[in-house]
Tab-separated table of C-alpha atoms in Angstrom:
chain	number	residue	atom	x	y	z
A	1	UNK	CA	-39.170	-13.720	19.798
A	2	UNK	CA	-42.120	-13.823	17.314
A	3	UNK	CA	-41.335	-14.996	13.917
A	4	UNK	CA	-42.959	-12.168	12.425
A	5	UNK	CA	-45.032	-9.210	13.247
A	6	UNK	CA	-48.742	-8.876	12.131
A	7	UNK	CA	-49.532	-8.048	8.658
A	8	UNK	CA	-51.940	-5.271	9.668
A	9	UNK	CA	-49.086	-3.064	10.624
A	10	UNK	CA	-47.982	-1.505	7.226
A	11	UNK	CA	-51.537	-0.589	6.073
A	12	UNK	CA	-52.466	0.865	9.363
A	13	UNK	CA	-49.272	2.915	9.670
A	14	UNK	CA	-49.210	4.255	6.175
A	15	UNK	CA	-52.855	5.303	6.324
A	16	UNK	CA	-51.752	7.232	9.865
A	17	UNK	CA	-48.854	8.642	7.765
A	18	UNK	CA	-51.086	10.013	4.994
A	19	UNK	CA	-52.818	12.013	7.777
A	20	UNK	CA	-50.030	12.877	9.950
A	21	UNK	CA	-46.846	12.921	8.252
A	22	UNK	CA	-44.475	15.722	9.525
A	23	UNK	CA	-43.640	18.653	6.998
A	24	UNK	CA	-39.948	18.433	6.557
A	25	UNK	CA	-37.886	20.624	3.809
A	26	UNK	CA	-36.146	17.351	2.317
A	27	UNK	CA	-39.299	15.189	2.444
A	28	UNK	CA	-42.066	14.602	-0.392
A	29	UNK	CA	-45.736	14.582	0.689
A	30	UNK	CA	-47.246	11.051	1.277
A	31	UNK	CA	-47.722	9.159	-1.954
A	32	UNK	CA	-45.788	11.806	-3.988
A	33	UNK	CA	-42.996	10.667	-6.061
A	34	UNK	CA	-39.489	10.639	-4.340
A	35	UNK	CA	-37.793	13.953	-3.779
A	36	UNK	CA	-34.194	14.939	-5.235
A	37	UNK	CA	-31.856	12.169	-4.111
A	38	UNK	CA	-29.215	15.040	-3.190
A	39	UNK	CA	-31.502	16.565	-0.684
A	40	UNK	CA	-32.448	13.095	0.785
A	41	UNK	CA	-28.796	12.258	1.044
A	42	UNK	CA	-27.813	15.488	2.724
A	43	UNK	CA	-30.686	15.366	5.020
A	44	UNK	CA	-29.687	11.699	6.116
A	45	UNK	CA	-26.127	12.749	6.644
A	46	UNK	CA	-27.090	15.603	8.697
A	47	UNK	CA	-29.535	13.678	10.571
A	48	UNK	CA	-27.057	10.995	11.888
A	49	UNK	CA	-27.234	11.585	15.753
A	50	UNK	CA	-28.724	14.966	15.486
A	51	UNK	CA	-32.183	15.915	16.069
A	52	UNK	CA	-34.545	17.223	13.301
A	53	UNK	CA	-34.865	20.706	14.787
A	54	UNK	CA	-31.166	21.237	14.835
A	55	UNK	CA	-30.792	19.935	11.331
A	56	UNK	CA	-33.312	22.218	9.622
A	57	UNK	CA	-31.536	25.437	9.605
A	58	UNK	CA	-28.274	23.919	8.565
A	59	UNK	CA	-30.271	22.163	5.771
A	60	UNK	CA	-31.644	25.365	4.509
A	61	UNK	CA	-28.129	26.928	4.644
A	62	UNK	CA	-26.474	24.081	2.557
A	63	UNK	CA	-29.039	23.618	0.049
A	64	UNK	CA	-28.917	27.512	-0.843
A	65	UNK	CA	-25.133	27.560	-0.942
A	66	UNK	CA	-24.441	24.117	-2.400
A	67	UNK	CA	-27.609	22.971	-4.121
A	68	UNK	CA	-26.068	19.921	-5.900
A	69	UNK	CA	-23.443	17.107	-5.783
A	70	UNK	CA	-21.343	19.485	-8.388
A	71	UNK	CA	-21.394	22.571	-6.338
A	72	UNK	CA	-20.700	20.481	-3.028
A	73	UNK	CA	-17.951	18.706	-4.640
A	74	UNK	CA	-16.342	21.925	-6.002
A	75	UNK	CA	-16.752	23.576	-2.356
A	76	UNK	CA	-13.735	24.624	-0.313
A	77	UNK	CA	-13.418	22.359	2.604
A	78	UNK	CA	-12.382	25.050	5.053
A	79	UNK	CA	-15.709	26.868	4.291
A	80	UNK	CA	-17.757	23.766	4.310
A	81	UNK	CA	-16.419	22.911	7.823
A	82	UNK	CA	-16.954	26.395	9.056
A	83	UNK	CA	-20.732	26.023	7.808
A	84	UNK	CA	-21.140	22.512	9.651
A	85	UNK	CA	-19.710	24.191	12.867
A	86	UNK	CA	-22.254	23.539	15.633
A	87	UNK	CA	-23.786	20.321	14.049
A	88	UNK	CA	-21.480	18.200	15.610
A	89	UNK	CA	-19.477	14.779	14.697
A	90	UNK	CA	-17.471	16.607	12.334
A	91	UNK	CA	-16.408	13.351	10.612
A	92	UNK	CA	-19.701	13.486	8.856
A	93	UNK	CA	-18.826	16.714	7.063
A	94	UNK	CA	-15.499	15.349	6.020
A	95	UNK	CA	-17.147	12.192	4.601
A	96	UNK	CA	-19.990	14.291	2.995
A	97	UNK	CA	-17.703	16.262	0.852
A	98	UNK	CA	-15.423	13.043	0.059
A	99	UNK	CA	-18.890	11.480	-1.049
A	100	UNK	CA	-19.999	14.301	-3.165
A	101	UNK	CA	-16.725	14.157	-4.843
A	102	UNK	CA	-17.239	10.383	-5.512
A	103	UNK	CA	-20.569	10.919	-6.882
A	104	UNK	CA	-19.276	13.649	-9.239
A	105	UNK	CA	-16.294	11.771	-10.387
A	106	UNK	CA	-17.330	8.163	-10.523
A	107	UNK	CA	-21.190	8.535	-11.128
A	108	UNK	CA	-21.703	11.478	-13.387
A	109	UNK	CA	-23.135	13.479	-10.633
A	110	UNK	CA	-25.942	11.157	-10.036
A	111	UNK	CA	-26.296	9.074	-6.717
A	112	UNK	CA	-26.660	5.521	-7.283
A	113	UNK	CA	-29.958	3.795	-6.481
A	114	UNK	CA	-29.103	0.428	-4.930
A	115	UNK	CA	-28.217	-0.259	-1.329
A	116	UNK	CA	-24.972	-2.104	-2.318
A	117	UNK	CA	-23.686	0.858	-4.616
A	118	UNK	CA	-24.605	3.291	-1.907
A	119	UNK	CA	-22.774	1.445	0.716
A	120	UNK	CA	-19.455	2.102	-1.350
A	121	UNK	CA	-19.578	5.774	-0.783
A	122	UNK	CA	-17.895	7.661	1.979
A	123	UNK	CA	-20.075	8.245	4.943
A	124	UNK	CA	-22.836	5.749	3.797
A	125	UNK	CA	-23.551	2.877	6.196
A	126	UNK	CA	-26.344	0.132	6.086
A	127	UNK	CA	-28.902	2.300	7.542
A	128	UNK	CA	-28.124	5.330	5.461
A	129	UNK	CA	-27.864	3.232	2.259
A	130	UNK	CA	-31.270	1.528	3.048
A	131	UNK	CA	-32.967	4.848	3.702
A	132	UNK	CA	-31.719	6.693	0.695
A	133	UNK	CA	-32.775	3.793	-1.589
A	134	UNK	CA	-36.243	3.553	-0.041
A	135	UNK	CA	-36.970	7.349	0.451
A	136	UNK	CA	-34.977	8.600	-2.730
A	137	UNK	CA	-35.479	5.654	-5.169
A	138	UNK	CA	-38.566	3.849	-3.859
A	139	UNK	CA	-36.684	0.602	-3.584
A	140	UNK	CA	-37.788	-1.960	-0.995
A	141	UNK	CA	-35.382	-1.542	1.789
A	142	UNK	CA	-35.374	-2.337	5.674
A	143	UNK	CA	-34.681	0.850	7.275
A	144	UNK	CA	-33.778	0.760	10.994
A	145	UNK	CA	-32.693	3.632	13.019
A	146	UNK	CA	-33.041	4.398	16.725
A	147	UNK	CA	-36.827	5.205	16.365
A	148	UNK	CA	-37.374	2.253	14.228
A	149	UNK	CA	-35.637	0.004	16.945
A	150	UNK	CA	-38.013	1.143	19.746
A	151	UNK	CA	-41.018	0.714	17.721
A	152	UNK	CA	-40.184	-2.613	16.640
A	153	UNK	CA	-39.127	-3.851	20.246
A	154	UNK	CA	-42.262	-2.664	21.629
A	155	UNK	CA	-44.538	-4.195	18.816
A	156	UNK	CA	-42.650	-7.510	19.612
A	157	UNK	CA	-42.296	-6.923	23.362
A	158	UNK	CA	-38.598	-7.977	22.605
A	159	UNK	CA	-36.750	-9.021	25.794
A	160	UNK	CA	-33.331	-9.304	24.226
A	161	UNK	CA	-31.311	-6.167	24.969
A	162	UNK	CA	-29.790	-3.547	22.760
A	163	UNK	CA	-27.018	-3.909	21.092
A	164	UNK	CA	-27.343	-7.612	20.834
A	165	UNK	CA	-31.132	-7.468	19.655
A	166	UNK	CA	-30.181	-5.453	16.499
A	167	UNK	CA	-30.223	-8.575	14.078
A	168	UNK	CA	-33.609	-9.681	15.475
A	169	UNK	CA	-34.847	-6.210	15.277
A	170	UNK	CA	-33.754	-5.839	11.464
A	171	UNK	CA	-35.588	-9.410	10.830
A	172	UNK	CA	-38.680	-8.245	12.378
A	173	UNK	CA	-38.754	-5.072	10.454
A	174	UNK	CA	-38.299	-7.046	7.469
A	175	UNK	CA	-41.442	-8.855	7.828
A	176	UNK	CA	-43.409	-5.624	8.036
A	177	UNK	CA	-41.626	-3.528	5.312
A	178	UNK	CA	-44.031	-3.416	2.251
A	179	UNK	CA	-42.975	-3.760	-1.451
A	180	UNK	CA	-44.960	-0.680	-2.436
A	181	UNK	CA	-44.423	2.779	-0.841
A	182	UNK	CA	-41.246	1.642	1.101
A	183	UNK	CA	-40.014	5.158	1.531
A	184	UNK	CA	-43.404	6.361	3.031
A	185	UNK	CA	-43.232	3.392	5.461
A	186	UNK	CA	-39.611	4.114	6.349
A	187	UNK	CA	-40.443	7.681	7.209
A	188	UNK	CA	-43.806	6.637	8.744
A	189	UNK	CA	-42.017	4.411	11.201
A	190	UNK	CA	-39.474	7.209	12.052
A	191	UNK	CA	-42.413	9.866	12.510
A	192	UNK	CA	-44.264	7.350	14.643
A	193	UNK	CA	-41.061	6.763	16.878
A	194	UNK	CA	-40.415	10.710	17.075
A	195	UNK	CA	-43.847	11.804	17.915
A	196	UNK	CA	-46.084	8.953	19.215
A	197	UNK	CA	-43.875	6.033	20.407
A	198	UNK	CA	-41.340	8.060	22.222
A	199	UNK	CA	-38.614	6.889	24.614
A	200	UNK	CA	-40.314	8.360	27.546
A	201	UNK	CA	-44.069	8.676	28.116
A	202	UNK	CA	-45.135	7.100	24.874
A	203	UNK	CA	-48.657	8.284	23.602
A	204	UNK	CA	-50.119	4.906	23.134
A	205	UNK	CA	-53.876	6.161	23.099
A	206	UNK	CA	-53.002	8.146	19.563
A	207	UNK	CA	-50.935	5.029	18.195
A	208	UNK	CA	-52.458	3.587	15.230
A	209	UNK	CA	-50.655	0.344	15.806
A	210	UNK	CA	-51.767	-0.059	19.446
A	211	UNK	CA	-53.811	-2.980	18.852
A	212	UNK	CA	-50.808	-4.612	17.178
A	213	UNK	CA	-48.503	-3.888	19.887
A	214	UNK	CA	-47.361	-6.528	22.342
A	215	UNK	CA	-45.414	-4.147	24.484
A	216	UNK	CA	-48.665	-2.162	24.900
A	217	UNK	CA	-50.528	-5.211	26.015
A	218	UNK	CA	-47.965	-5.785	28.665
A	219	UNK	CA	-49.103	-2.441	30.405
A	220	UNK	CA	-45.333	-1.386	30.326
A	221	UNK	CA	-44.231	-0.244	26.942
A	222	UNK	CA	-41.617	1.892	28.205
A	223	UNK	CA	-39.831	-1.439	29.309
A	224	UNK	CA	-38.724	-1.638	25.819
A	225	UNK	CA	-36.221	-1.476	24.269
A	226	UNK	CA	-34.232	-3.352	26.958
A	227	UNK	CA	-30.611	-1.992	27.095
A	228	UNK	CA	-27.484	-3.308	28.643
A	229	UNK	CA	-26.091	-0.896	31.207
A	230	UNK	CA	-23.585	1.726	29.814
A	231	UNK	CA	-19.900	1.675	30.675
A	232	UNK	CA	-18.896	5.150	32.168
A	233	UNK	CA	-17.288	7.320	29.759
A	234	UNK	CA	-13.551	8.224	30.700
A	235	UNK	CA	-12.988	11.892	31.814
A	236	UNK	CA	-10.121	13.714	30.092
A	237	UNK	CA	-8.409	16.973	30.752
A	238	UNK	CA	-6.815	19.803	28.505
A	239	UNK	CA	-5.971	23.382	28.262
A	240	UNK	CA	-7.048	25.669	25.508
A	241	UNK	CA	-5.011	28.799	24.802
A	242	UNK	CA	-6.318	32.148	24.099
A	243	UNK	CA	-3.710	34.177	22.668
A	244	UNK	CA	-4.515	37.975	21.750
A	245	UNK	CA	-2.411	40.073	19.457
A	246	UNK	CA	-3.846	43.401	19.142
A	247	UNK	CA	-7.468	42.836	17.807
A	248	UNK	CA	-6.802	39.568	16.591
A	249	UNK	CA	-6.882	36.150	18.327
A	250	UNK	CA	-4.677	32.980	17.257
A	251	UNK	CA	-6.546	30.091	15.459
A	252	UNK	CA	-5.202	26.924	14.379
A	253	UNK	CA	-6.523	24.199	11.925
A	254	UNK	CA	-6.925	20.862	13.539
A	255	UNK	CA	-5.323	17.780	11.977
A	256	UNK	CA	-7.649	16.181	9.268
A	257	UNK	CA	-7.780	12.779	11.114
A	258	UNK	CA	-9.041	12.649	14.651
A	259	UNK	CA	-11.372	14.591	16.894
A	260	UNK	CA	-12.932	17.817	15.141
A	261	UNK	CA	-10.502	17.016	12.063
A	262	UNK	CA	-10.172	19.806	9.768
A	263	UNK	CA	-11.837	22.511	11.885
A	264	UNK	CA	-10.650	25.948	12.715
A	265	UNK	CA	-9.984	26.102	16.577
A	266	UNK	CA	-8.279	27.670	19.393
A	267	UNK	CA	-4.917	26.053	20.045
A	268	UNK	CA	-5.047	23.364	22.744
A	269	UNK	CA	-2.572	21.083	24.339
A	270	UNK	CA	-2.827	17.229	24.625
A	271	UNK	CA	-6.286	15.847	26.086
A	272	UNK	CA	-5.207	13.197	28.719
A	273	UNK	CA	-5.963	11.719	32.078
A	274	UNK	CA	-4.229	14.303	33.996
A	275	UNK	CA	-4.449	18.099	33.776
A	276	UNK	CA	-1.706	18.933	31.292
A	277	UNK	CA	-1.179	22.752	32.525
A	278	UNK	CA	0.680	24.743	29.840
A	279	UNK	CA	2.148	21.805	28.018
A	280	UNK	CA	2.149	22.246	24.176
A	281	UNK	CA	1.382	26.084	24.360
A	282	UNK	CA	1.580	27.346	20.953
A	283	UNK	CA	4.563	29.763	21.895
A	284	UNK	CA	6.378	30.964	25.025
A	285	UNK	CA	4.436	33.801	26.594
A	286	UNK	CA	3.499	34.828	30.032
A	287	UNK	CA	0.409	32.596	30.101
A	288	UNK	CA	-2.249	33.080	32.847
A	289	UNK	CA	-4.790	30.567	33.918
A	290	UNK	CA	-8.342	32.152	34.076
A	291	UNK	CA	-9.418	29.761	36.873
A	292	UNK	CA	-12.278	28.890	34.528
A	293	UNK	CA	-12.851	25.867	32.540
A	294	UNK	CA	-15.179	24.451	29.779
A	295	UNK	CA	-16.355	20.824	29.396
A	296	UNK	CA	-17.873	18.838	26.536
A	297	UNK	CA	-19.056	15.509	26.051
A	298	UNK	CA	-17.887	13.445	22.908
A	299	UNK	CA	-19.233	9.971	22.141
A	300	UNK	CA	-16.359	7.941	23.845
A	301	UNK	CA	-15.291	10.408	26.638
A	302	UNK	CA	-15.940	13.708	28.361
A	303	UNK	CA	-13.379	16.527	28.236
A	304	UNK	CA	-12.567	19.442	30.624
A	305	UNK	CA	-10.506	22.173	29.379
A	306	UNK	CA	-8.865	24.829	31.561
A	307	UNK	CA	-8.297	28.321	29.866
A	308	UNK	CA	-5.016	30.050	29.551
A	309	UNK	CA	-4.575	33.624	28.110
A	310	UNK	CA	-2.103	35.751	26.948
A	311	UNK	CA	-1.726	39.335	25.403
A	312	UNK	CA	1.279	39.612	23.141
A	313	UNK	CA	2.942	42.106	20.799
A	314	UNK	CA	3.086	41.784	16.845
A	315	UNK	CA	6.328	40.250	16.785
A	316	UNK	CA	5.495	36.857	18.135
A	317	UNK	CA	5.406	34.012	15.603
A	318	UNK	CA	3.145	31.073	16.608
A	319	UNK	CA	4.523	27.610	15.660
A	320	UNK	CA	1.442	27.280	13.305
A	321	UNK	CA	-2.078	28.837	12.765
A	322	UNK	CA	-3.318	32.324	11.894
A	323	UNK	CA	-4.302	35.394	13.421
A	324	UNK	CA	-8.206	36.122	13.114
A	325	UNK	CA	-9.994	39.324	13.709
A	326	UNK	CA	-11.630	39.183	16.966
A	327	UNK	CA	-14.509	41.391	15.382
A	328	UNK	CA	-15.281	38.621	13.115
A	329	UNK	CA	-14.655	35.575	15.126
A	330	UNK	CA	-18.136	34.277	14.536
A	331	UNK	CA	-17.376	33.641	10.923
A	332	UNK	CA	-14.573	31.153	11.581
A	333	UNK	CA	-16.857	28.389	12.374
A	334	UNK	CA	-15.297	27.227	15.775
A	335	UNK	CA	-16.631	23.937	16.807
A	336	UNK	CA	-19.033	24.230	20.076
A	337	UNK	CA	-16.072	23.342	22.522
A	338	UNK	CA	-14.040	26.207	21.406
A	339	UNK	CA	-16.860	28.437	20.924
A	340	UNK	CA	-17.599	28.239	24.457
A	341	UNK	CA	-14.024	28.744	25.542
A	342	UNK	CA	-13.950	31.930	23.222
A	343	UNK	CA	-16.895	33.454	25.074
A	344	UNK	CA	-15.574	32.760	28.247
A	345	UNK	CA	-12.038	34.250	27.514
A	346	UNK	CA	-13.707	37.384	25.921
A	347	UNK	CA	-15.203	38.120	29.199
A	348	UNK	CA	-12.096	37.410	31.225
A	349	UNK	CA	-9.239	40.144	31.117
A	350	UNK	CA	-5.999	38.148	30.542
């Protein structure tokens, strides 16, 4: 591994960014003073493991409804989780409202400006703390996300595979991070990785760093970053229950801790290696299996859920949950897995 990368990288990249920066609703123009820290923080939380195109409408909705830390801290958690539905990785939403409350209670509603203080807040790890410090406050911070990892490993032609190469990547990124315009530099690296130095078919002829790139010099930049083979994710099974009572359907609130915590959902039995059938149905009824199923991929496993339905009268009391109007089901904010199940079951006569 080279001890450092060429000193020409930062000026070349910033010149390219000045002309080619993406226009994003949470971003200040190149060279402009940093934007509102709340907007930077919110965007960074939403962008964790989620693409820009997906985040844009959610960001607009959240900033219109909760424009600052005080309003978000006072938000109803159920309403916030419903507004988040479809964005995925729901622990981020729980951490987000916890962080807003910390900022309001412990920092007088103003986000702290240093990486060390930012890391003490809920949902903010090393990357997010560095990104906020650089972008929102102009502090020199070494910001390394997946795009930056790809750019740096190609610049250095780094043979060590991920994830073991992460400390080396950060050390190399440190050698090219400038003292001035650290926020612009971080965003320029992200933009370069997202639009030019892409995972597949990088546009090397358009790259402002082509002359400095050891990966390009090898003739095979797509070789980098090297990755260790992924382990196959385990596959689990479950059953989702569609209980219709007149013009209402039964919804439950999932436990705060665990997958999809705090979200409204359709009742479901255990998620396990074997098909659970009707285990842990919300109440005794003449459940019918639809013969259909829905699948969803989580970070650490894939899930396939069979679908069971029952129509009941108004005298049945579920063990938990609430009867939600079918005509207003879209407002419940069901996570993607359960929204798919609801769509299938509404098309099936149980």
